[in-house]
Short mmCIF file of C-alpha atoms and ligand atoms in Angstrom, two decimals:
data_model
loop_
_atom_site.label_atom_id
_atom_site.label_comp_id
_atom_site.label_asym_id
_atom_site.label_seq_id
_atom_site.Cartn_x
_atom_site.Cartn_y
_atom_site.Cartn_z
CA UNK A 1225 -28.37 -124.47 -54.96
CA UNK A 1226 -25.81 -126.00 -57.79
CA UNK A 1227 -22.86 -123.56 -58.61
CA UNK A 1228 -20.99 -123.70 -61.11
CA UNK A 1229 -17.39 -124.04 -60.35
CA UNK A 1230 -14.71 -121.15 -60.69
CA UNK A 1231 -14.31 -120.79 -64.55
CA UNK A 1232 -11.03 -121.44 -66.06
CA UNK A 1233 -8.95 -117.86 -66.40
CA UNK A 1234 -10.49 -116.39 -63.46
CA UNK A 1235 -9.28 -113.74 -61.41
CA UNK A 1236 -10.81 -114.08 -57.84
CA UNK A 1237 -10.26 -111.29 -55.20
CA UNK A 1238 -11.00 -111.77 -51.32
CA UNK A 1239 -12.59 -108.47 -49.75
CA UNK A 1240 -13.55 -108.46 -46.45
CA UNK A 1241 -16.44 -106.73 -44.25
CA UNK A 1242 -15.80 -103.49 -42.35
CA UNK A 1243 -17.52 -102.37 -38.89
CA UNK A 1244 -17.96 -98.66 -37.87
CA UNK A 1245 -15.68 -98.39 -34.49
CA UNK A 1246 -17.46 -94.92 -33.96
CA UNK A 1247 -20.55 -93.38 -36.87
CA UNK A 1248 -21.14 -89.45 -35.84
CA UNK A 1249 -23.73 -88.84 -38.31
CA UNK A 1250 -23.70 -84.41 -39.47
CA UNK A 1251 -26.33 -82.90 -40.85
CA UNK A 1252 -28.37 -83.92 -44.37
CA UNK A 1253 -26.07 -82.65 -47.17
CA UNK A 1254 -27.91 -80.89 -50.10
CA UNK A 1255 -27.07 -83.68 -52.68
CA UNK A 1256 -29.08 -86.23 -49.75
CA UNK A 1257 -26.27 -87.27 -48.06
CA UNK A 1258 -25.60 -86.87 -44.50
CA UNK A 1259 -21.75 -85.92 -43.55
CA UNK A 1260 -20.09 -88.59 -41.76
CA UNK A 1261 -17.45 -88.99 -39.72
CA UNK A 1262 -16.25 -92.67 -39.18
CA UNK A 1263 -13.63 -94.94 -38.07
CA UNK A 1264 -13.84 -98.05 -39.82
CA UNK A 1265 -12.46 -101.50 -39.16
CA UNK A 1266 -12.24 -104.14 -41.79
CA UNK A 1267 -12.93 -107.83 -40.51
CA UNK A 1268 -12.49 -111.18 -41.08
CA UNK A 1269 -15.47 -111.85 -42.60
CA UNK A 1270 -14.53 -112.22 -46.43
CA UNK A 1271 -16.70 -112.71 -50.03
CA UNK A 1272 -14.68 -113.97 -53.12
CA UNK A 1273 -15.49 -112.28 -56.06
CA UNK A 1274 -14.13 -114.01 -59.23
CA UNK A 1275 -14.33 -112.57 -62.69
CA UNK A 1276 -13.86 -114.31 -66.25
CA UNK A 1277 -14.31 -113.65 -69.55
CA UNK A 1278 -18.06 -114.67 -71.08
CA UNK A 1279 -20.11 -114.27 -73.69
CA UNK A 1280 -22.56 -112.38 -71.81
CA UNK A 1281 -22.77 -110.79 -68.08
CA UNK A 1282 -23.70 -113.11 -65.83
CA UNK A 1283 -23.78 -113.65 -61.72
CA UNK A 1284 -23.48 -116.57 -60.04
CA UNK A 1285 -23.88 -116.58 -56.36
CA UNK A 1286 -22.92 -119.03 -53.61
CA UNK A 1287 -22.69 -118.93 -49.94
CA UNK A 1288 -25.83 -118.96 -47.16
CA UNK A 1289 -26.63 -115.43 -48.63
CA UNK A 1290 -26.44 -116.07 -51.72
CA UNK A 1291 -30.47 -115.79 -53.02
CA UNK A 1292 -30.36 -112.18 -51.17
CA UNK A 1293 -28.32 -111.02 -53.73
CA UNK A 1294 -29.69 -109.32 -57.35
CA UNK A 1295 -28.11 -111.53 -60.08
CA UNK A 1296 -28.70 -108.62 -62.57
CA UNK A 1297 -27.05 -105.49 -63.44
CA UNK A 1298 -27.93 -103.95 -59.87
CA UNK A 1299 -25.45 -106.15 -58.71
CA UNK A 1300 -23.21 -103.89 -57.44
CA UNK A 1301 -20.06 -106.37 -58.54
CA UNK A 1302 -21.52 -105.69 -62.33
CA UNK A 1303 -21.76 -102.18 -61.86
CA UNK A 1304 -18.06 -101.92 -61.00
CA UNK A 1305 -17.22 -104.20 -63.94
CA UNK A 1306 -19.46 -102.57 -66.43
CA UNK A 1307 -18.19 -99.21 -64.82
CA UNK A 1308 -14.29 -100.10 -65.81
CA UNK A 1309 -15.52 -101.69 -68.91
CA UNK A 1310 -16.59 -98.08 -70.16
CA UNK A 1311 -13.68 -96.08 -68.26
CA UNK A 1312 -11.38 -97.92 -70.32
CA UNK A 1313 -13.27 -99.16 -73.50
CA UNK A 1314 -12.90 -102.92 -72.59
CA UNK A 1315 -15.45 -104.72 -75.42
CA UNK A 1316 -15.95 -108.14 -73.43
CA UNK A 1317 -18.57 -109.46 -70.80
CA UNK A 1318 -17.87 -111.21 -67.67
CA UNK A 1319 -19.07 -114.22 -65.69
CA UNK A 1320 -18.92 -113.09 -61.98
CA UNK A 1321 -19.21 -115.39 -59.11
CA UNK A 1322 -19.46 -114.40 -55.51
CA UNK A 1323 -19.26 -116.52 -52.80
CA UNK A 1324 -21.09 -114.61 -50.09
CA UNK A 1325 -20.26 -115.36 -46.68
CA UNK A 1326 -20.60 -111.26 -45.13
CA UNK A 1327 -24.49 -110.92 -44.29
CA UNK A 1328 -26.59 -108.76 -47.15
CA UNK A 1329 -28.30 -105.71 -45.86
CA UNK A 1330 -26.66 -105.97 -42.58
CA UNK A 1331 -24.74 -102.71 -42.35
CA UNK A 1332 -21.07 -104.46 -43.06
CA UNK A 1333 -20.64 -103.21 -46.28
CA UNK A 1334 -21.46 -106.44 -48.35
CA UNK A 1335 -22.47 -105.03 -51.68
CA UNK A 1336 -19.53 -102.17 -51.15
CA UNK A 1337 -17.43 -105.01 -51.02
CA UNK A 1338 -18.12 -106.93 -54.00
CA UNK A 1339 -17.93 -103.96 -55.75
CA UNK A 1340 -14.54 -103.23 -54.38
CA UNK A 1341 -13.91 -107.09 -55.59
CA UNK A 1342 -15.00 -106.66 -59.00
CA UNK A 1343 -12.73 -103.45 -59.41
CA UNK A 1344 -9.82 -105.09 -58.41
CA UNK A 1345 -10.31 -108.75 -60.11
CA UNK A 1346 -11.10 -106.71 -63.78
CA UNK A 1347 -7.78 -104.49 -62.99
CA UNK A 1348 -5.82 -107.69 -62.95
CA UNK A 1349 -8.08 -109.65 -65.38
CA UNK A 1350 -7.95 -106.67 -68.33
CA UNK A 1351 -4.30 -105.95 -67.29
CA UNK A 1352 -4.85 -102.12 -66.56
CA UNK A 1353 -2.46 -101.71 -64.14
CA UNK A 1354 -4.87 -98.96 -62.44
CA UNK A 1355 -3.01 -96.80 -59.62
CA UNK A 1356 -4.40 -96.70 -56.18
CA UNK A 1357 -5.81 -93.08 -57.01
CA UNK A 1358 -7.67 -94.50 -59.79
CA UNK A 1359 -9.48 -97.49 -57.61
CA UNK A 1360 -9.69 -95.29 -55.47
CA UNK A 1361 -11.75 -92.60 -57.54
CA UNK A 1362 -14.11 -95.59 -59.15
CA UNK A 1363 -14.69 -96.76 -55.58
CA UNK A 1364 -16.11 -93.56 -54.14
CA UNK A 1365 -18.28 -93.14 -57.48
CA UNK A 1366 -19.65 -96.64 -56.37
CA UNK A 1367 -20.45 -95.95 -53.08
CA UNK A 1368 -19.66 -94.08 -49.82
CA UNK A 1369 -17.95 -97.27 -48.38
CA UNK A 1370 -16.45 -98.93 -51.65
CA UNK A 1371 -12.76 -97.14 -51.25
CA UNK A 1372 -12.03 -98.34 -47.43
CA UNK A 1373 -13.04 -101.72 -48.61
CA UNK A 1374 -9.60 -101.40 -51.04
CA UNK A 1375 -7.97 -100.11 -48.39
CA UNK A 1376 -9.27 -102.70 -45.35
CA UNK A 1377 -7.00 -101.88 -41.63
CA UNK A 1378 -8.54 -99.50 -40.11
CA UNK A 1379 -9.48 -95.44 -41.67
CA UNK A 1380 -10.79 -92.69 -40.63
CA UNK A 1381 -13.70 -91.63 -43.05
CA UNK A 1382 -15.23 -88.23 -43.95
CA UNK A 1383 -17.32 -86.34 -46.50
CA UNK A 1384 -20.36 -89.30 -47.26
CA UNK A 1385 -17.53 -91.65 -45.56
CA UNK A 1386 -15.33 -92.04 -49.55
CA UNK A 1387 -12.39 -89.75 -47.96
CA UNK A 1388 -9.98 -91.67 -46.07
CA UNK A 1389 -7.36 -91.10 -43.58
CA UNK A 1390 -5.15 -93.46 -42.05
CA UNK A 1391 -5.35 -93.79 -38.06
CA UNK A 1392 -2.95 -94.69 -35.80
CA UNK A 1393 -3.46 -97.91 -35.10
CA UNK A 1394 -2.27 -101.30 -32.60
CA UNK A 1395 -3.16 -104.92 -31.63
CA UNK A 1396 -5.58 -107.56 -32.87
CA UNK A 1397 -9.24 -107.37 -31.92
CA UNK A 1398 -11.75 -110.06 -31.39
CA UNK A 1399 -15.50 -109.34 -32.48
CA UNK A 1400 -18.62 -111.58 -31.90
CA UNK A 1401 -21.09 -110.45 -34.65
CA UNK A 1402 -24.70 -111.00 -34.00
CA UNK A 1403 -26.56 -111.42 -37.87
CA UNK A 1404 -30.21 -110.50 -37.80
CA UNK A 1405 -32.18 -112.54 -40.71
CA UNK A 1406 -33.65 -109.93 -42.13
CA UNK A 1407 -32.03 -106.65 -42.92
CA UNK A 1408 -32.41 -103.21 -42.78
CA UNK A 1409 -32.77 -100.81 -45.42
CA UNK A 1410 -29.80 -97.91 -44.82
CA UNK A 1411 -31.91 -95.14 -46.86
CA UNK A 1412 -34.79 -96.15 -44.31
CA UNK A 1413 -32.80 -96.32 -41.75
CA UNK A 1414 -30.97 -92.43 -42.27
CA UNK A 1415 -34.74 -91.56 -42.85
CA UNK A 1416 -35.51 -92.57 -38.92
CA UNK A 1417 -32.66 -90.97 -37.62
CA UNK A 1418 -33.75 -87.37 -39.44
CA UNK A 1419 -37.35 -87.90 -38.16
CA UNK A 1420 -36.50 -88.60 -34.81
CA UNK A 1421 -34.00 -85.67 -34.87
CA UNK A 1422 -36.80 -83.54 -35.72
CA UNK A 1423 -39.00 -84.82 -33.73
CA UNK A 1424 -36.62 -84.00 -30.64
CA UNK A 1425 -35.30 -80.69 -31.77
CA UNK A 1426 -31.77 -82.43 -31.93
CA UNK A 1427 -29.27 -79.58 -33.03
CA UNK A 1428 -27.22 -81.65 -35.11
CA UNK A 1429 -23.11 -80.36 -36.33
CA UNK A 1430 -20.62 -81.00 -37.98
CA UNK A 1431 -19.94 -85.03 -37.04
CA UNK A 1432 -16.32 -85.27 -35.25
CA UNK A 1433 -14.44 -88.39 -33.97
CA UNK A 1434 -13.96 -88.26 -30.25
CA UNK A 1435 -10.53 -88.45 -28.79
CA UNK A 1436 -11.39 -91.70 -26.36
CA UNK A 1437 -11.85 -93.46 -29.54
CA UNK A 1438 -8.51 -92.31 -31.62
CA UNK A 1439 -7.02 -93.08 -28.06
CA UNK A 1440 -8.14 -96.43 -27.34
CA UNK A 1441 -6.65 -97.36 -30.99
CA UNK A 1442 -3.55 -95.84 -30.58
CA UNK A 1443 -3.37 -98.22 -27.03
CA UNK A 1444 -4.75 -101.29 -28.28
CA UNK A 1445 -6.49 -101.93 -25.49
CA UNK A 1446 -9.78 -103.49 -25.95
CA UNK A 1447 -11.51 -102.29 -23.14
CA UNK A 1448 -11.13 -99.04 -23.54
CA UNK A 1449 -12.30 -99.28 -27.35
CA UNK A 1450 -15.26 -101.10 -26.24
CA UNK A 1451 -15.91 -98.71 -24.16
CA UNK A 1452 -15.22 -95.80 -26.78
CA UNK A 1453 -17.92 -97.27 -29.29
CA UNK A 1454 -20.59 -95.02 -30.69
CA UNK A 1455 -23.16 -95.37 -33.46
CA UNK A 1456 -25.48 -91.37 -34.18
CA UNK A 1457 -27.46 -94.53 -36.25
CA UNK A 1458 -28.60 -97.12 -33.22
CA UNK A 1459 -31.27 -94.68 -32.15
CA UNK A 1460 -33.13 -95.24 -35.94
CA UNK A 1461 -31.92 -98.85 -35.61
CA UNK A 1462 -33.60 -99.65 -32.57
CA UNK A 1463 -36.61 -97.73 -33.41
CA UNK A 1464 -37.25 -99.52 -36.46
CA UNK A 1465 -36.47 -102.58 -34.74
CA UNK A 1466 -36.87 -102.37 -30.97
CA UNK A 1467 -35.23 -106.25 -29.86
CA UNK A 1468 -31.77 -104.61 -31.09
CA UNK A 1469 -31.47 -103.01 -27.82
CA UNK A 1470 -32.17 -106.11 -26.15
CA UNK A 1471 -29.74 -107.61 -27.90
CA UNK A 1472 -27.44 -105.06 -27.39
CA UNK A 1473 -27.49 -105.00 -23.45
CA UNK A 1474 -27.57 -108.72 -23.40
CA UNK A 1475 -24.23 -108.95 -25.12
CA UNK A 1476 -22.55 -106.56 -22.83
CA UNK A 1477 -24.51 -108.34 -19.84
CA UNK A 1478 -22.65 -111.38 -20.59
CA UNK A 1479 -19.31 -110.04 -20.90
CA UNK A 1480 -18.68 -107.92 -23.85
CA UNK A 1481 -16.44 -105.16 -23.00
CA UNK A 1482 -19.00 -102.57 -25.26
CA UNK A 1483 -22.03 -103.51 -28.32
CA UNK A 1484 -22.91 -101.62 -30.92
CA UNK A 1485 -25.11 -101.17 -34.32
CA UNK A 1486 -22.99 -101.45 -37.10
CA UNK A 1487 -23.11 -99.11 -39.79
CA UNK A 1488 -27.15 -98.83 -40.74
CA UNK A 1489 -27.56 -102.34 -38.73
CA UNK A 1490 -29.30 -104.40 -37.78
CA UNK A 1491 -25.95 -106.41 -37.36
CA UNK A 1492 -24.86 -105.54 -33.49
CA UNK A 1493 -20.86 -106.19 -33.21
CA UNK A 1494 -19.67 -106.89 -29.67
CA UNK A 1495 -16.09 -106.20 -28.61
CA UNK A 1496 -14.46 -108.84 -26.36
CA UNK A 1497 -11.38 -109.26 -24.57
CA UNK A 1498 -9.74 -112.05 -26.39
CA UNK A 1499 -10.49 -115.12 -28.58
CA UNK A 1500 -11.70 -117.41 -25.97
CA UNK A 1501 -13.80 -114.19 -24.47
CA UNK A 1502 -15.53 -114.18 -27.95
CA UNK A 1503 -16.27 -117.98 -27.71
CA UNK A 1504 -17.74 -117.80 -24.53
CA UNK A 1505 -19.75 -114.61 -25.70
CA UNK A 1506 -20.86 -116.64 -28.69
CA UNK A 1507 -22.24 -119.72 -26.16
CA UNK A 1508 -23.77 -117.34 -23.48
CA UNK A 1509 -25.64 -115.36 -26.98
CA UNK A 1510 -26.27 -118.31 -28.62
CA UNK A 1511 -28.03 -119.85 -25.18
CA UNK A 1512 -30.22 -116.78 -24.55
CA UNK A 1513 -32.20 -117.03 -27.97
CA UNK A 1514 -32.14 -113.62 -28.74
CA UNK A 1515 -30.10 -114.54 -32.39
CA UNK A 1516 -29.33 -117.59 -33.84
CA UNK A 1517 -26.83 -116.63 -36.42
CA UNK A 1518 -23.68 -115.42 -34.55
CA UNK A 1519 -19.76 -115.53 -36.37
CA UNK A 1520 -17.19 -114.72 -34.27
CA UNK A 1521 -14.16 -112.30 -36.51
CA UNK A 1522 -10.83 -110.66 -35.96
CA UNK A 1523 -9.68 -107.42 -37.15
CA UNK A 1524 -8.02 -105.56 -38.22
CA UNK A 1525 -7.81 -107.35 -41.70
CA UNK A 1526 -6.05 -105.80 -44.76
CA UNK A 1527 -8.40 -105.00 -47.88
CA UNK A 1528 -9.71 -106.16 -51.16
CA UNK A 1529 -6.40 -108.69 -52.13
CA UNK A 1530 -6.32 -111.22 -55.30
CA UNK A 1531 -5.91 -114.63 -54.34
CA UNK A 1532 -3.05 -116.53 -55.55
CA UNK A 1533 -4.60 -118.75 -58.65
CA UNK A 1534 -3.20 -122.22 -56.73
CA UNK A 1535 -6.02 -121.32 -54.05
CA UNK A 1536 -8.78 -120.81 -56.25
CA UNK A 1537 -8.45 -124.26 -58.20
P1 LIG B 2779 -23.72 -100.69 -45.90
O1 LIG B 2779 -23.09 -101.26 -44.66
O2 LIG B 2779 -22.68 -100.31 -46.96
O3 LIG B 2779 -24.77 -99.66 -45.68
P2 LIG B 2779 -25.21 -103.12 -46.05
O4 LIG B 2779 -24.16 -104.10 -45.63
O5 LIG B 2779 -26.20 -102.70 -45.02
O6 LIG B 2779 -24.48 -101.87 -46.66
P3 LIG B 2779 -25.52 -104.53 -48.50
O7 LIG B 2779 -25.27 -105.93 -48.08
O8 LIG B 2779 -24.46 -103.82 -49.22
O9 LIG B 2779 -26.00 -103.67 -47.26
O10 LIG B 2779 -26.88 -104.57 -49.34
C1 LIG B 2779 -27.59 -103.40 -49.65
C2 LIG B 2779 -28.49 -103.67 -50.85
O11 LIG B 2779 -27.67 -103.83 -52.01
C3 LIG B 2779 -29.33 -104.93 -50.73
O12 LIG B 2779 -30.66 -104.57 -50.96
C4 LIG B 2779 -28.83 -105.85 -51.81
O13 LIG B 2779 -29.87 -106.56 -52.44
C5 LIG B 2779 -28.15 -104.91 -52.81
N1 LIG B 2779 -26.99 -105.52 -53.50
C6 LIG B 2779 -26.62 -105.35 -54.77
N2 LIG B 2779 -25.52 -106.05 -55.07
C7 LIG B 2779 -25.16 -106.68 -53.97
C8 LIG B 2779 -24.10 -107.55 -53.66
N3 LIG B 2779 -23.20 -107.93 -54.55
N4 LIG B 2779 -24.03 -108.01 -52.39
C9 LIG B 2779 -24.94 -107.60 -51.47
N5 LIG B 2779 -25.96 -106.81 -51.72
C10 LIG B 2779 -26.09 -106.33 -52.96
#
């Protein structure tokens, strides 16, 4: 594919891709949400979103995702743009190139992200000097996952997962991220987790974070985080696609100190004790056939940031 390089005047903002360290999923809301309660970790798997002033909107995509993405006004990057656009009676179109390198459809937050990207890069392009409340209000009109993007570390999320608290928080963990080619749909996926609720007679309350996971944070140690992961979602995910679990169990077979559906999936993040763990994790995967697109991440990672112009050139 031929992409057209950054335009001159652009703003471009690095957001990165967030993994659910624990997903208790409450019961169905009566607006169609579930309540949530989440702990997310942003990771160092990044898109740039730049922005510049055209005579029309436009997207232009690049990366190995990049045809997976709609070039048109569902692009969730234009709906943020067009969304500040109207907030603040900007009259101008935009040009908006993403280079998309976190996996579409595979429960990291990928479109939440550009739109986080596109919020931030037409703050700074249109000179609005927004405060952090008011991001933070035109994320969570976005979508459930668009203000932790802004925010990146790590958060604790409630309501539909927009409300954010800070955790307490230490050390540097290393993830090996196994990508599915073709994603999962999360409305589909929600749907399979109420069905097989019902089907079980599941009581389902109000979702709460346990205190081995808040605990395993505060520590830093890895093994006892791995260990602490949880996903209310990987029961839908591997019914809806039954070699997840396979995957799963072969990751922590080979060394992974605890696997786990991320978000709506199918992406399954394994935890691992240290860089060179998350090599060898990577190799012993990558041997066993069961995926062939595997990126190795840290994280924490802070959030949506503009990139200095000098590294965009
Ligand atoms: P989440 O983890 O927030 O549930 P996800 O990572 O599973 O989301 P996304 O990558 O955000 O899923 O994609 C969800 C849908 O949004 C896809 O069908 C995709 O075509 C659409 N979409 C719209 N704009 C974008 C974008 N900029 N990047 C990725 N997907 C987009």
């Amino acid at each position: 594919m031929t992409v057209a390089p950054t335009l001159p005047g652009a703003v471009t903002v690095r957001v990165p891709a967030k993994v659910n360290l624990e997903l208790r999923v409450g019961p169905r809301r009566p607006d169609g949400y579930h309540s949530l309660a989440t702990v997310y970790q942003a990771v160092s798997l990044h898109d740039d979103v730049s922005v510049a002033r055209w005579e029309d909107w436009q997207v232009v995509a690049a990366g190995p995702y990049a045809d997976r993405i709609p070039t048109d006004g569902d692009n969730l990057a234009v709906r943020a743009a067009r969304l500040v656009a109207e907030r603040w009676d900007v009259d101008e179109r935009l040009s908006i190139r993403i280079d998309k390198d976190i996996p579409v459809a595979g429960g990291m937050a990928g479109g939440s992200a550009d739109a986080a990207g596109a919020l931030v890069a037409c703050d700074q392009l249109w000179g609005l000097g927004l405060d952090r409340e008011e991001l933070a209000e035109l994320a969570a009109a976005l979508g459930s996952d668009v203000p932790f993007i802004l925010t990146g570390g790590n958060a604790m999320g409630s309501g539909r997962g927009e409300q954010l608290a800070p955790v307490l928080a230490r050390g540097t963990f290393h993830w090996v991220f196994a990508i599915s080619d073709v994603g999962l749909s999360t409305p589909e996926v929600y749907a399979e987790c109420d069905r097989l609720r019902e089907r079980d007679g599941e009581h389902v309350g109000e979702p709460q974070i346990s205190a081995e996971l808040m605990a395993a944070l505060r520590s830093g140690d890895p093994a006892a985080l791995g260990a602490a992961l949880h996903n209310d979602l990987e029961p839908a995910a591997f019914s809806l696609r039954p070699q997840l679990r396979e995957l799963r169990d072969a990751g922590v077979e080979f060394g992974a100190l605890g696997g786990v559906v991320s978000g709506s999936g199918p992406t399954v993040a394994f935890l691992t004790e240290s860089h060179e763990a998350s090599l060898d994790l990577s190799v012993s995967l990558a041997a066993s056939d069961l995926c062939r697109n595997l990126r190795r991440a840290k994280g924490p990672v802070h959030g949506a940031q503009v990139v200095p112009a000098a590294r965009t050139a």
